[in-house]
mmCIF file with all atom_site columns, C-alpha atoms in Angstrom:
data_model
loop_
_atom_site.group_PDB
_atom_site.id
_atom_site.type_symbol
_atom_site.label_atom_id
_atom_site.label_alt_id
_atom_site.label_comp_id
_atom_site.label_asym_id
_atom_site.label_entity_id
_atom_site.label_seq_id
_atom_site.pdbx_PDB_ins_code
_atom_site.Cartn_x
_atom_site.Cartn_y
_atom_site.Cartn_z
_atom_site.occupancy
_atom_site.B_iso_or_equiv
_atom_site.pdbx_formal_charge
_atom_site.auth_seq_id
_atom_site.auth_comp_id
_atom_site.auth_asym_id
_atom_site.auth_atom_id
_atom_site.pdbx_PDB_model_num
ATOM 1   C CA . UNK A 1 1   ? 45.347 -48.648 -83.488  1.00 0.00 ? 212 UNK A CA 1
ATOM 2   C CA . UNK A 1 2   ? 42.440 -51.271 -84.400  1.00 0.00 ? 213 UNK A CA 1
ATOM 3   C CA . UNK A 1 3   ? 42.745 -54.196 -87.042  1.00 0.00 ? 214 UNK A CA 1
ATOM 4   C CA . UNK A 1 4   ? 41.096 -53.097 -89.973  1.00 0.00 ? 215 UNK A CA 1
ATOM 5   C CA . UNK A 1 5   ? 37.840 -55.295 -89.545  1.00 0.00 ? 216 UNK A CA 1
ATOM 6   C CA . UNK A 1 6   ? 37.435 -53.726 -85.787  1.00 0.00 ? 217 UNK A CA 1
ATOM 7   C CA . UNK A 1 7   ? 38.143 -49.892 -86.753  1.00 0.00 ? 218 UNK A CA 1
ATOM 8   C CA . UNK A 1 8   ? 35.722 -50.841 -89.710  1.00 0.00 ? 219 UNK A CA 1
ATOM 9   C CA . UNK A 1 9   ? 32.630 -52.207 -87.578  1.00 0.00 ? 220 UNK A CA 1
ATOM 10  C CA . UNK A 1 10  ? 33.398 -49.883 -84.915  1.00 0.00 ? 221 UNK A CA 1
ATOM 11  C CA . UNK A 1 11  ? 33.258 -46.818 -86.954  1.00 0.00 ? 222 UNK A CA 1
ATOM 12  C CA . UNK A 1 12  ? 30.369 -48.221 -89.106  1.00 0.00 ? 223 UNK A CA 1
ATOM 13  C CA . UNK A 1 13  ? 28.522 -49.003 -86.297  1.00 0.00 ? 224 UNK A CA 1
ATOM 14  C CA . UNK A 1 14  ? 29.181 -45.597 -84.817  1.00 0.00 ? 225 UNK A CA 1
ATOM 15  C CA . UNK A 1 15  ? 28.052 -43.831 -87.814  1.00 0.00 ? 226 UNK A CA 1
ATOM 16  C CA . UNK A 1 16  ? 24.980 -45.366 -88.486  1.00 0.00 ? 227 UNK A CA 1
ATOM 17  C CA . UNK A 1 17  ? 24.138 -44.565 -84.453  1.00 0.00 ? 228 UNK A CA 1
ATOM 18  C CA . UNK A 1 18  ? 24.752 -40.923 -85.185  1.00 0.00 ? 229 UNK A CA 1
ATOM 19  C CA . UNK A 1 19  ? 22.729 -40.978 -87.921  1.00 0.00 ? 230 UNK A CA 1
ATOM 20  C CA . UNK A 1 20  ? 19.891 -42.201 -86.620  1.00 0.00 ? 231 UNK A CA 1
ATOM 21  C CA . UNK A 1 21  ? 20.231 -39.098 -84.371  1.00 0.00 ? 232 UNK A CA 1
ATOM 22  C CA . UNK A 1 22  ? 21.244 -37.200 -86.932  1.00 0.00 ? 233 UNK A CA 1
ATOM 23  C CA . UNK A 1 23  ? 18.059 -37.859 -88.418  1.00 0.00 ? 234 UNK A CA 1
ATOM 24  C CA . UNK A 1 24  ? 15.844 -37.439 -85.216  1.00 0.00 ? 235 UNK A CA 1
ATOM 25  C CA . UNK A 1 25  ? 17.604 -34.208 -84.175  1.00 0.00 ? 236 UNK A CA 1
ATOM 26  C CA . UNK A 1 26  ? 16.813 -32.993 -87.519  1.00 0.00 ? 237 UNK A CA 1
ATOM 27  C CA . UNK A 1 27  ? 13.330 -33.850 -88.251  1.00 0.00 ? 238 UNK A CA 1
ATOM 28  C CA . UNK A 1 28  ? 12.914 -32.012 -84.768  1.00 0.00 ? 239 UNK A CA 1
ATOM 29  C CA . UNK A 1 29  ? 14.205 -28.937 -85.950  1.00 0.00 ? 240 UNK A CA 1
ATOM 30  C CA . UNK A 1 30  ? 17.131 -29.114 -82.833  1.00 0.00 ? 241 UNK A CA 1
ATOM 31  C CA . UNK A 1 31  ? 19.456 -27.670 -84.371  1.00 0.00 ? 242 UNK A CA 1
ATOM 32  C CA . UNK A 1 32  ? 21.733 -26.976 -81.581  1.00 0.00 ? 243 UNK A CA 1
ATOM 33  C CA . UNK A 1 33  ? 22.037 -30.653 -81.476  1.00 0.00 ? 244 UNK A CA 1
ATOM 34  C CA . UNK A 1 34  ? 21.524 -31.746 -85.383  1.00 0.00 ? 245 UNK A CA 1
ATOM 35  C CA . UNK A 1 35  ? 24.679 -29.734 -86.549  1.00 0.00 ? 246 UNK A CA 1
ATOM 36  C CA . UNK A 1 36  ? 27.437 -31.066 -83.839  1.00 0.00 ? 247 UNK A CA 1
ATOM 37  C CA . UNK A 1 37  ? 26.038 -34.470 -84.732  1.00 0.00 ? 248 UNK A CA 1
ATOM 38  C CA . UNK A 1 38  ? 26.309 -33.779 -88.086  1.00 0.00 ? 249 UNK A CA 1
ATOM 39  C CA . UNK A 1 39  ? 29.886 -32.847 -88.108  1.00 0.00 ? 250 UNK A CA 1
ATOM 40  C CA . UNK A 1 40  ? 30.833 -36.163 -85.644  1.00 0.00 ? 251 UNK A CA 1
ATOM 41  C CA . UNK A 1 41  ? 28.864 -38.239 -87.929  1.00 0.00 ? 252 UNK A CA 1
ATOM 42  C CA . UNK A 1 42  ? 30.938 -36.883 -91.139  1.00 0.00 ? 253 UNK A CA 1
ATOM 43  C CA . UNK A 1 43  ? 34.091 -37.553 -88.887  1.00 0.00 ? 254 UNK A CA 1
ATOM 44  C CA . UNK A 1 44  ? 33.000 -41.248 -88.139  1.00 0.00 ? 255 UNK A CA 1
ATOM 45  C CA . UNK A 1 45  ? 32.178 -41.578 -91.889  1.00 0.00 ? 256 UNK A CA 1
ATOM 46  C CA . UNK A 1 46  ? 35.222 -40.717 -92.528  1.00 0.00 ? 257 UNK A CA 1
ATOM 47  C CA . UNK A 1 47  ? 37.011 -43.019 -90.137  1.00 0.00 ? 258 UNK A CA 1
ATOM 48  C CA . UNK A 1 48  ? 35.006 -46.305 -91.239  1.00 0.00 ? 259 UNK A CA 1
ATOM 49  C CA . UNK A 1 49  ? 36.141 -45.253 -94.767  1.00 0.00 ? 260 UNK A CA 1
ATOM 50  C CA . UNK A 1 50  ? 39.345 -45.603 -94.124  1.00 0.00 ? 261 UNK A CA 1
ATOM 51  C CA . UNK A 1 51  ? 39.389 -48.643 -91.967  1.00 0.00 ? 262 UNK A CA 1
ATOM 52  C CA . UNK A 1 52  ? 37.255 -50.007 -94.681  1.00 0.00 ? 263 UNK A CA 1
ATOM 53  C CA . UNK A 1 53  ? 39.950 -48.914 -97.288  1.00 0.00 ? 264 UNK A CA 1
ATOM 54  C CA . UNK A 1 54  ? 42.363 -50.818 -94.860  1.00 0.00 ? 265 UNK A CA 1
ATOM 55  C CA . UNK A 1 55  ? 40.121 -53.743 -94.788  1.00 0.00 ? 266 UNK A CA 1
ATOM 56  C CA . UNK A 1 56  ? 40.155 -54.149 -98.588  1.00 0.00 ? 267 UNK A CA 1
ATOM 57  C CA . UNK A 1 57  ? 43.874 -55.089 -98.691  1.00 0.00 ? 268 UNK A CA 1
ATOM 58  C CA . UNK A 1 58  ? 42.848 -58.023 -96.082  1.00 0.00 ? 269 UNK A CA 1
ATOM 59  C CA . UNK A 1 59  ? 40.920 -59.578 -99.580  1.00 0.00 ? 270 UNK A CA 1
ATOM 60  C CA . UNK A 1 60  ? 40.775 -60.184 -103.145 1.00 0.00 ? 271 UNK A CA 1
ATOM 61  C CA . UNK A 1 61  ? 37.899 -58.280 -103.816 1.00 0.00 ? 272 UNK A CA 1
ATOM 62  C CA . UNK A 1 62  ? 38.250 -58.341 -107.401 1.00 0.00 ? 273 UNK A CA 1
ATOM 63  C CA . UNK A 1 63  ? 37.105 -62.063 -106.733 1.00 0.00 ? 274 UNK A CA 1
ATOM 64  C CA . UNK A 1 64  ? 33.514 -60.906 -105.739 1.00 0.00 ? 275 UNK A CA 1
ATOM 65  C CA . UNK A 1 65  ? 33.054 -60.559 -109.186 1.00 0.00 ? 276 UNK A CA 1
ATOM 66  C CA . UNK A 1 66  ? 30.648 -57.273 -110.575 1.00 0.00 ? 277 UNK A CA 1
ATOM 67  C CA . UNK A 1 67  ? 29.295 -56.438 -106.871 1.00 0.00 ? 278 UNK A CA 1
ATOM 68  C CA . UNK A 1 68  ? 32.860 -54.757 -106.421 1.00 0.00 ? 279 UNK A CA 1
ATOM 69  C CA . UNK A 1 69  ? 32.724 -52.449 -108.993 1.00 0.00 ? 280 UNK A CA 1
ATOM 70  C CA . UNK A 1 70  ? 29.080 -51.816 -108.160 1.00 0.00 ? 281 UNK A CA 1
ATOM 71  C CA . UNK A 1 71  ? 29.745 -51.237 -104.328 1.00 0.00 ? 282 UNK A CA 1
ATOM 72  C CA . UNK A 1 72  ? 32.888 -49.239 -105.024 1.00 0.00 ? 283 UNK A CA 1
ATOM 73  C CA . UNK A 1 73  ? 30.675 -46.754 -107.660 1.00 0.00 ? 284 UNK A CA 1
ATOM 74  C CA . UNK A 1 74  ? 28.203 -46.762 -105.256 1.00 0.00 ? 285 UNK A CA 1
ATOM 75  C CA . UNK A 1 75  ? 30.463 -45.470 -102.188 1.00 0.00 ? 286 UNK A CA 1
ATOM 76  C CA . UNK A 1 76  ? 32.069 -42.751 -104.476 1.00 0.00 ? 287 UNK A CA 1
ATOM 77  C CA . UNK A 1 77  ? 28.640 -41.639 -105.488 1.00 0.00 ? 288 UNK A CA 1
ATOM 78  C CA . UNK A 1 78  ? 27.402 -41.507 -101.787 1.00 0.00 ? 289 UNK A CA 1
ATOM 79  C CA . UNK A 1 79  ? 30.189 -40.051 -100.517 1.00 0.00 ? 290 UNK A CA 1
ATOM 80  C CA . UNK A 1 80  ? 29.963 -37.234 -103.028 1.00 0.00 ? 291 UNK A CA 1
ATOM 81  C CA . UNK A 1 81  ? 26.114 -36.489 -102.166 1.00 0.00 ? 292 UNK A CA 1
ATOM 82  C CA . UNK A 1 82  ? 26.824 -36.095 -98.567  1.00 0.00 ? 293 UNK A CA 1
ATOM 83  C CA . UNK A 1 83  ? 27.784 -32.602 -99.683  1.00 0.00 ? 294 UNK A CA 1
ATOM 84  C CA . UNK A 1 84  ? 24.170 -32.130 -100.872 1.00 0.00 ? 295 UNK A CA 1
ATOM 85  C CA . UNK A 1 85  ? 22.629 -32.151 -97.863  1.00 0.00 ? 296 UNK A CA 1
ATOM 86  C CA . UNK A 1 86  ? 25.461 -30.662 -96.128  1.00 0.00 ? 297 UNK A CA 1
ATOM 87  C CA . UNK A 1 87  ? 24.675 -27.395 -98.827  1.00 0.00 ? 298 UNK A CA 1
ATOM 88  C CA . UNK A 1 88  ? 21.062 -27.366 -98.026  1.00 0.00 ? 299 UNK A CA 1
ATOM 89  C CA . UNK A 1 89  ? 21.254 -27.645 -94.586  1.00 0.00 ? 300 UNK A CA 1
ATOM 90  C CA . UNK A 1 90  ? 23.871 -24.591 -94.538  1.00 0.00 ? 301 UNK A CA 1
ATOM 91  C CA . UNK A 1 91  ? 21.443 -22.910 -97.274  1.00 0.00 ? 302 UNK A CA 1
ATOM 92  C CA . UNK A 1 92  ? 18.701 -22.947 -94.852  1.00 0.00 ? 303 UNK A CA 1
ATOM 93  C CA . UNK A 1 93  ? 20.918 -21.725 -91.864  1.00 0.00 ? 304 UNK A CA 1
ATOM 94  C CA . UNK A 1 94  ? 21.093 -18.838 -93.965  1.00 0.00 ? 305 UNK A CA 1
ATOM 95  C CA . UNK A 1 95  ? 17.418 -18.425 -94.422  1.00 0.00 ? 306 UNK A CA 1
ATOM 96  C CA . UNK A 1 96  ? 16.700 -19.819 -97.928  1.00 0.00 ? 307 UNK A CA 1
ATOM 97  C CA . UNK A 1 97  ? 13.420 -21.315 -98.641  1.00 0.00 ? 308 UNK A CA 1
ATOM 98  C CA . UNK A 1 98  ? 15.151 -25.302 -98.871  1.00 0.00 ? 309 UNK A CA 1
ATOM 99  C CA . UNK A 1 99  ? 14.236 -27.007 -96.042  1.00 0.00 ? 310 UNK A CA 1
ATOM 100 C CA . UNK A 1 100 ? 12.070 -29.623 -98.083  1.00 0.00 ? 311 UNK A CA 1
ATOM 101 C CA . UNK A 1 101 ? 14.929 -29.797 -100.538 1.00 0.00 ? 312 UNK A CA 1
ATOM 102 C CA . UNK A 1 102 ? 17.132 -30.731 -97.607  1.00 0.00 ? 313 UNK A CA 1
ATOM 103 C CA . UNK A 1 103 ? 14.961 -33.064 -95.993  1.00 0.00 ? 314 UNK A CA 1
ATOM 104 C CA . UNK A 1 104 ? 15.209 -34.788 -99.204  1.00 0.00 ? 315 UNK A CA 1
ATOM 105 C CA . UNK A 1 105 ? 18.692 -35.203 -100.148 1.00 0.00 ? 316 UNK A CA 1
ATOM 106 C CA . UNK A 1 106 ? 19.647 -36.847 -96.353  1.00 0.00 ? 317 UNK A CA 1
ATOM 107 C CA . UNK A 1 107 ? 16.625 -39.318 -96.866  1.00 0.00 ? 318 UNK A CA 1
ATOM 108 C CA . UNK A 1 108 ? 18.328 -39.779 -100.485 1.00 0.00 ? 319 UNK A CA 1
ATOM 109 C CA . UNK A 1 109 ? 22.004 -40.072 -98.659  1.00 0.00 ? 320 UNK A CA 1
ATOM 110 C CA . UNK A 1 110 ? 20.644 -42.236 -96.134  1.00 0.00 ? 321 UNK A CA 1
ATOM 111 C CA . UNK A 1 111 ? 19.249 -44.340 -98.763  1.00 0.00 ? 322 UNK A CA 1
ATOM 112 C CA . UNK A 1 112 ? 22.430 -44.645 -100.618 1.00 0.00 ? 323 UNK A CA 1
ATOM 113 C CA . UNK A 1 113 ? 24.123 -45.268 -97.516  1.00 0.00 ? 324 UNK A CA 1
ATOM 114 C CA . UNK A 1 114 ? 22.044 -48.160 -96.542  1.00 0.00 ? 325 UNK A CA 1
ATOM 115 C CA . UNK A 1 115 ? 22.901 -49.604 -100.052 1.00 0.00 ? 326 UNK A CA 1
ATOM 116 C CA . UNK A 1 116 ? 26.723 -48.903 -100.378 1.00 0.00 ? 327 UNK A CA 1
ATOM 117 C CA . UNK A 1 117 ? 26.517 -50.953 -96.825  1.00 0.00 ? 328 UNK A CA 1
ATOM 118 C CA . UNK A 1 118 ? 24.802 -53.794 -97.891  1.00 0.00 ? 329 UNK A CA 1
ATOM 119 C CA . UNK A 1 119 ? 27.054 -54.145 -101.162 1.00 0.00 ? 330 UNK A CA 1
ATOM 120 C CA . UNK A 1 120 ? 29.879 -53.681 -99.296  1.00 0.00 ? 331 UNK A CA 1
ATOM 121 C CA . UNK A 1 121 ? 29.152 -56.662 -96.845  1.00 0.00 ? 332 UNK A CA 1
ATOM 122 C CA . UNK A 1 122 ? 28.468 -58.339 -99.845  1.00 0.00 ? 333 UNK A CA 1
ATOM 123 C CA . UNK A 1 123 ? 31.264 -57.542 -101.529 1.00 0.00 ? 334 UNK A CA 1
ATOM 124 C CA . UNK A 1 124 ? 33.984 -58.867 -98.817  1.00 0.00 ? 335 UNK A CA 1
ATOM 125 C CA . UNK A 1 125 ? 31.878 -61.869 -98.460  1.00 0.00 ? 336 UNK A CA 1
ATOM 126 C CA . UNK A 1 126 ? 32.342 -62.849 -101.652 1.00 0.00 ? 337 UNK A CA 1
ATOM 127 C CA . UNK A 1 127 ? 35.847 -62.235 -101.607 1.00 0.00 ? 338 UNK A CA 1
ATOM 128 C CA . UNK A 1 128 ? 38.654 -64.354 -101.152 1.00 0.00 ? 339 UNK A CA 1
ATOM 129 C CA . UNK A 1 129 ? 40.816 -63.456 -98.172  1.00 0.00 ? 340 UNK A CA 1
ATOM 130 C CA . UNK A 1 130 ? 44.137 -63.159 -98.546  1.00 0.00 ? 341 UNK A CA 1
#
């Protein structure tokens, strides 16, 4: 098993690889490539969230002040919308007419993504370790 801060930066890391072919597979229309990545890349998400949720008890993050409830609304709300591109995409599997709607909720996710990220660094450097 990895410490907390390893599993976290390994997983983050890992994720934002895989989207950045996530992203390239899909603006390509490869599909056969897009939706394995985009299942691995939900998986990794998943893992960095809970090495991150790990990594919380590590700090006082109620000590970073209001960037902790901001970051922590902000990865709820991201989290959530992943499922928005995750309908379209399947919604245009099935032949509906949503492929711009799709392109634009995973630029919107990726978006949020970036910014639950940065908050989130920001957030555990401005807490006090414990």
């Amino acid at each position: 098993m990895l410490s907390p801060t390893a599993g976290f930066l390994s997983f983050l890391g890992l994720t934002v690889v895989l989207l950045v072919f996530v992203t390239w597979t899909g603006l390509l229309g490869r599909r056969a490539l897009h939706i394995p990545l985009v299942v691995t890349t939900v998986l990794s998400l998943g893992a960095a969230i809970y090495y991150a949720k790990q990594l919380g008890t590590l700090y006082d993050i109620e000590s970073a002040g209001l960037i902790t409830p901001v970051h922590l609304t902000l990865a709820k709300v991201t989290t959530a919308l992943y499922l928005a591109p995750l309908a379209t995409g399947i919604a245009t599997l099935r032949g509906a007419d949503v492929k711009r709607w799709h392109r634009l909720t995973a630029f919107t996710v990726l978006g949020l993504t970036l910014i639950t990220t940065i908050t989130g660094a920001w957030m555990i450097l401005a807490s006090t370790p414990l």
